[in-house]
Tab-separated table of C-alpha atoms in Angstrom:
chain	number	residue	atom	x	y	z
A	492	MET	CA	76.596	95.415	165.995
A	493	ALA	CA	74.878	95.170	162.647
A	494	SER	CA	76.185	98.582	161.554
A	495	PHE	CA	79.719	97.604	162.613
A	496	MET	CA	79.562	94.429	160.503
A	497	LEU	CA	78.286	96.368	157.478
A	498	ARG	CA	81.146	98.883	157.745
A	499	TYR	CA	83.652	96.016	158.092
A	500	ILE	CA	82.294	94.210	155.026
A	501	ALA	CA	82.270	97.435	153.013
A	502	GLN	CA	85.899	98.204	153.942
A	503	ARG	CA	86.993	94.651	153.068
A	504	SER	CA	85.158	94.787	149.739
A	505	PHE	CA	86.660	98.158	148.870
A	506	SER	CA	90.201	97.114	149.750
A	507	ARG	CA	89.815	93.853	147.801
A	508	THR	CA	88.502	95.706	144.733
A	509	ALA	CA	91.306	98.240	144.980
A	510	PHE	CA	93.852	95.439	145.299
A	511	GLN	CA	92.423	93.622	142.269
A	512	TYR	CA	92.462	96.835	140.229
A	513	ALA	CA	95.995	97.628	141.339
A	514	SER	CA	97.195	94.119	140.587
A	515	SER	CA	95.472	94.084	137.173
A	516	THR	CA	96.675	97.540	136.080
A	517	PRO	CA	100.237	96.466	135.120
A	518	PHE	CA	98.794	93.573	133.095
A	519	VAL	CA	96.450	95.933	131.248
A	520	GLN	CA	99.320	98.332	130.604
A	521	ARG	CA	101.530	95.527	129.328
A	522	GLN	CA	98.720	94.338	127.056
A	523	ILE	CA	98.201	97.847	125.658
A	524	ILE	CA	101.945	98.237	125.080
A	525	GLN	CA	102.101	94.875	123.304
A	526	GLU	CA	99.150	95.804	121.070
A	527	ASP	CA	100.839	99.122	120.220
A	528	ASP	CA	104.048	97.266	119.339
A	529	ILE	CA	102.125	94.832	117.134
A	530	SER	CA	100.289	97.623	115.326
A	531	GLN	CA	103.543	99.531	114.838
A	532	THR	CA	105.201	96.401	113.434
A	533	LYS	CA	102.297	95.900	111.034
A	534	LYS	CA	102.572	99.510	109.879
A	535	GLU	CA	106.306	99.124	109.289
A	536	THR	CA	105.713	95.868	107.411
A	537	ASN	CA	103.038	97.449	105.231
A	538	THR	CA	105.311	100.431	104.587
A	539	SER	CA	108.163	98.158	103.500
A	540	ILE	CA	105.823	96.198	101.219
A	541	VAL	CA	104.635	99.435	99.606
A	542	ALA	CA	108.242	100.584	99.225
A	543	GLU	CA	109.141	97.340	97.427
A	544	ASP	CA	106.074	97.241	95.153
A	545	PRO	CA	106.457	99.525	92.117
A	546	LEU	CA	102.706	99.468	91.465
A	547	GLN	CA	102.085	101.198	94.799
A	548	HIS	CA	104.184	104.208	93.744
A	549	ASP	CA	103.070	107.119	91.639
A	550	ASP	CA	106.550	107.567	90.155
A	551	TYR	CA	108.684	104.599	91.208
A	552	PHE	CA	111.179	105.078	88.352
A	553	ASN	CA	111.415	108.853	88.699
A	554	VAL	CA	110.377	109.501	85.100
A	555	ARG	CA	108.990	112.950	85.889
A	556	SER	CA	112.499	114.265	86.336
A	557	MET	CA	113.461	113.141	82.813
A	558	VAL	CA	111.541	115.832	80.941
A	559	THR	CA	110.001	119.222	81.635
A	560	LEU	CA	107.618	121.507	79.792
A	561	ASP	CA	110.530	123.717	78.803
A	562	ASP	CA	112.276	120.740	77.174
A	563	LEU	CA	109.223	120.043	75.032
A	564	PHE	CA	108.934	123.674	73.985
A	565	LYS	CA	112.623	124.006	73.069
A	566	ASN	CA	112.396	120.884	70.910
A	567	ARG	CA	109.327	122.281	69.108
A	568	ALA	CA	106.913	119.588	70.212
A	569	HIS	CA	104.021	122.065	69.953
A	570	TYR	CA	104.046	122.400	66.161
A	571	GLY	CA	101.157	120.616	64.465
A	572	HIS	CA	99.994	120.367	60.873
A	573	VAL	CA	97.960	122.874	58.940
A	574	THR	CA	94.443	123.319	60.227
A	575	GLY	CA	92.891	121.588	57.216
A	576	MET	CA	94.603	118.285	58.126
A	577	ARG	CA	93.306	118.239	61.705
A	578	ASN	CA	91.791	115.018	62.991
A	579	PRO	CA	88.621	115.920	64.946
A	580	TRP	CA	89.681	113.675	67.830
A	581	MET	CA	92.827	115.764	68.327
A	582	SER	CA	90.877	118.974	68.920
A	583	GLN	CA	90.969	118.491	72.710
A	584	TYR	CA	94.791	118.625	72.636
A	585	ILE	CA	95.094	121.741	70.446
A	586	TYR	CA	95.756	125.078	72.154
A	587	GLY	CA	95.004	127.179	69.086
A	588	HIS	CA	96.427	127.934	65.656
A	589	ARG	CA	98.760	130.490	64.139
A	590	LEU	CA	99.005	131.210	60.397
A	591	ASP	CA	96.719	128.207	59.799
A	592	VAL	CA	99.080	125.870	61.693
A	593	ASP	CA	97.711	124.067	64.757
A	594	ILE	CA	99.548	124.575	68.057
A	595	ILE	CA	99.497	121.606	70.459
A	596	ASP	CA	98.810	122.266	74.135
A	597	LEU	CA	102.003	121.113	75.875
A	598	ASP	CA	100.328	121.388	79.293
A	599	LYS	CA	98.335	118.321	78.235
A	600	THR	CA	101.237	116.646	76.476
A	601	LEU	CA	103.556	116.581	79.492
A	602	PRO	CA	101.440	114.454	81.896
A	603	MET	CA	100.549	112.070	79.076
A	604	LEU	CA	104.233	111.706	78.245
A	605	HIS	CA	104.997	110.988	81.913
A	606	ARG	CA	102.358	108.253	81.976
A	607	ALA	CA	103.766	106.688	78.819
A	608	LEU	CA	107.332	106.723	80.182
A	609	ASN	CA	106.155	105.243	83.473
A	610	PHE	CA	104.356	102.469	81.594
A	611	LEU	CA	107.460	101.613	79.552
A	612	ALA	CA	109.588	101.528	82.703
A	613	HIS	CA	107.149	99.093	84.326
A	614	ILE	CA	107.153	96.840	81.246
A	615	SER	CA	110.946	96.847	81.223
A	616	TYR	CA	111.050	96.191	84.984
A	617	ARG	CA	108.915	93.088	84.440
A	618	GLN	CA	111.288	91.936	81.683
A	619	GLY	CA	108.807	92.534	78.901
A	620	VAL	CA	109.617	92.790	75.192
A	621	ILE	CA	109.321	96.284	73.671
A	622	LEU	CA	109.124	96.860	69.917
A	623	PHE	CA	109.918	100.195	68.218
A	624	LEU	CA	108.090	100.804	64.923
A	625	THR	CA	108.076	103.411	62.171
A	626	ARG	CA	107.749	103.666	58.402
A	627	TYR	CA	108.824	107.310	58.234
A	628	PRO	CA	112.096	107.208	56.222
A	629	ALA	CA	113.842	109.963	58.196
A	630	HIS	CA	113.171	108.132	61.474
A	631	VAL	CA	114.411	104.661	60.500
A	632	PRO	CA	118.109	104.982	61.462
A	633	LEU	CA	117.232	106.808	64.679
A	634	VAL	CA	114.663	104.226	65.744
A	635	GLU	CA	116.844	101.219	64.950
A	636	ARG	CA	119.802	102.685	66.843
A	637	ALA	CA	117.647	103.553	69.866
A	638	ALA	CA	116.195	100.034	70.048
A	639	ARG	CA	119.635	98.471	69.789
A	640	ASP	CA	121.134	100.742	72.449
A	641	CYS	CA	118.521	99.797	75.065
A	642	GLY	CA	118.494	96.093	74.205
A	643	GLU	CA	115.064	96.014	72.562
A	644	TYR	CA	113.728	95.457	69.039
A	645	ALA	CA	112.716	97.522	66.020
A	646	HIS	CA	110.668	96.978	62.867
A	647	CYS	CA	111.043	99.740	60.296
A	648	ARG	CA	110.393	97.933	57.036
A	649	GLN	CA	107.269	96.992	55.121
A	650	TRP	CA	104.772	95.406	57.462
A	651	ASP	CA	104.214	91.738	56.584
A	652	TYR	CA	101.826	91.110	59.485
A	653	PRO	CA	104.162	89.133	61.760
A	654	PHE	CA	101.720	89.464	64.670
A	655	THR	CA	98.826	87.676	62.994
A	656	ASN	CA	100.631	85.631	60.329
A	657	THR	CA	103.398	83.954	62.335
A	658	GLN	CA	102.794	80.410	61.107
A	659	ALA	CA	103.037	81.375	57.435
A	660	LEU	CA	106.100	83.598	57.947
A	661	PHE	CA	108.125	81.588	60.446
A	662	GLY	CA	106.531	78.167	60.569
A	663	TYR	CA	105.951	78.411	64.315
A	664	ASP	CA	104.489	80.739	66.923
A	665	ILE	CA	106.635	83.552	68.250
A	666	ARG	CA	106.497	85.649	71.385
A	667	LEU	CA	104.669	88.859	70.678
A	668	PRO	CA	105.879	92.146	72.151
A	669	ASP	CA	104.491	93.362	75.445
A	670	ALA	CA	104.418	96.968	74.198
A	671	CYS	CA	104.833	98.790	70.883
A	672	ILE	CA	106.284	102.283	70.437
A	673	PHE	CA	105.355	104.267	67.332
A	674	THR	CA	107.218	107.436	66.468
A	675	HIS	CA	104.773	107.924	63.618
A	676	THR	CA	101.327	106.324	63.406
A	677	LEU	CA	101.081	106.735	59.639
A	678	ALA	CA	102.781	104.738	56.893
A	679	PRO	CA	103.244	105.647	53.211
A	680	PRO	CA	101.121	106.781	51.472
A	681	ASN	CA	99.836	108.646	54.531
A	682	GLN	CA	97.721	105.777	55.841
A	683	LEU	CA	97.468	104.187	59.273
A	684	HIS	CA	100.377	101.913	60.105
A	685	PRO	CA	99.010	98.322	59.938
A	686	ALA	CA	100.834	97.438	63.142
A	687	VAL	CA	98.521	99.793	65.049
A	688	SER	CA	95.500	97.763	63.964
A	689	ASP	CA	97.248	94.451	64.663
A	690	SER	CA	98.277	95.609	68.139
A	691	ASN	CA	94.698	96.559	68.926
A	692	LYS	CA	93.408	93.209	67.689
A	693	LEU	CA	95.824	91.320	69.937
A	694	LEU	CA	95.465	93.703	72.927
A	695	ILE	CA	99.112	94.773	72.789
A	696	PRO	CA	99.519	98.181	74.511
A	697	THR	CA	100.809	100.968	72.287
A	698	VAL	CA	102.717	104.185	72.907
A	699	ALA	CA	102.705	106.673	70.048
A	700	LEU	CA	103.425	110.266	69.131
A	701	CYS	CA	100.146	111.675	67.827
A	702	ASP	CA	100.330	114.723	65.606
A	703	THR	CA	97.241	116.777	64.827
A	704	ASP	CA	96.418	114.524	61.845
A	705	SER	CA	96.415	111.328	63.988
A	706	ASN	CA	93.645	109.490	65.809
A	707	PRO	CA	94.599	109.223	69.521
A	708	ASN	CA	91.643	106.950	70.320
A	709	ILE	CA	93.342	103.880	68.842
A	710	ILE	CA	96.509	104.333	70.920
A	711	THR	CA	96.786	103.100	74.500
A	712	TYR	CA	99.184	105.866	75.592
A	713	PRO	CA	98.955	108.705	73.058
A	714	ILE	CA	101.431	111.589	73.284
A	715	PRO	CA	100.081	114.705	71.518
A	716	SER	CA	103.120	116.115	69.758
A	717	ASN	CA	104.850	116.989	66.552
A	718	ASP	CA	105.988	113.706	64.993
A	719	ASP	CA	107.953	114.906	61.957
A	720	THR	CA	111.113	116.730	63.085
A	721	PRO	CA	114.116	114.357	63.339
A	722	LYS	CA	115.614	116.355	66.202
A	723	LEU	CA	112.414	115.990	68.213
A	724	ILE	CA	112.150	112.288	67.387
A	725	GLU	CA	115.698	111.791	68.633
A	726	PHE	CA	114.739	113.613	71.832
A	727	TYR	CA	111.736	111.326	72.389
A	728	LEU	CA	113.756	108.204	71.625
A	729	THR	CA	116.276	109.260	74.262
A	730	LEU	CA	113.436	109.563	76.788
A	731	PHE	CA	112.100	106.134	75.854
A	732	GLN	CA	115.582	104.674	76.262
A	733	GLN	CA	116.014	106.295	79.677
A	734	ALA	CA	112.668	104.936	80.896
A	735	ILE	CA	113.431	101.427	79.647
A	736	MET	CA	116.902	101.431	81.164
A	737	ALA	CA	115.505	102.755	84.474
A	738	GLY	CA	113.179	99.762	84.635
A	739	LYS	CA	115.988	97.329	83.829
A	740	GLU	CA	118.263	98.901	86.424
A	741	LYS	CA	115.598	98.584	89.127
A	742	ARG	CA	115.098	94.940	88.170
A	743	ARG	CA	118.840	94.332	88.395
A	744	GLU	CA	118.983	95.921	91.832
A	745	LYS	CA	116.082	93.801	93.059
A	746	ASP	CA	117.646	90.580	91.733
A	747	LEU	CA	120.947	91.377	93.435
A	748	ALA	CA	119.164	92.126	96.716
A	749	ASN	CA	117.373	88.795	96.595
């Protein structure tokens, strides 16, 4: 009798456990499915946030397609100055020399140019003010036209220290640029452009073409390159314009979508 009761209790316990497991299995499955749906929704949300945030992209404005190594070579960006004029800090960007003329390593120039263009596009996207500067006489008409065509500003005359002397010049404070572009870091008579020093004092980022006689350490985004040939300067100004306009176009698209 005792053995019969034990078998009966064991069978009842087993059937009850099996029933509980069977009845709980759909709930567990539904819970797992719901958790999978939630995690998938979170992934899609995070993906959409990344897609909308330019800072999460390596090349949100597609600036790498604007210029290639072949473009730089055809426009003679690799020509430097004579070896005797070399700035020691530019040695890391020099490939070699030929007939006592330094040759710039364009394999290093290209990624640095891409970073500079990407930076300008981001500044433009955030509706920042960009100032083009030069004191090189042959560059003045090119720089002023480029700034006007992309809706930005240019200063190509004698530097009267408008960054640090605004009260004396204008009688009130002015908005300083969010970025400065130099097509030539030197000003007559072959000395550093004062705006480079003023930009560094006020923590204004700078983008500049740095020839072999320049100091790249005082520029935020240096571009090792020939900075004398007007044809090459016009080529670079076109790239700067394209990057700035790409940022403005993305901003316009975002505003319309919102």
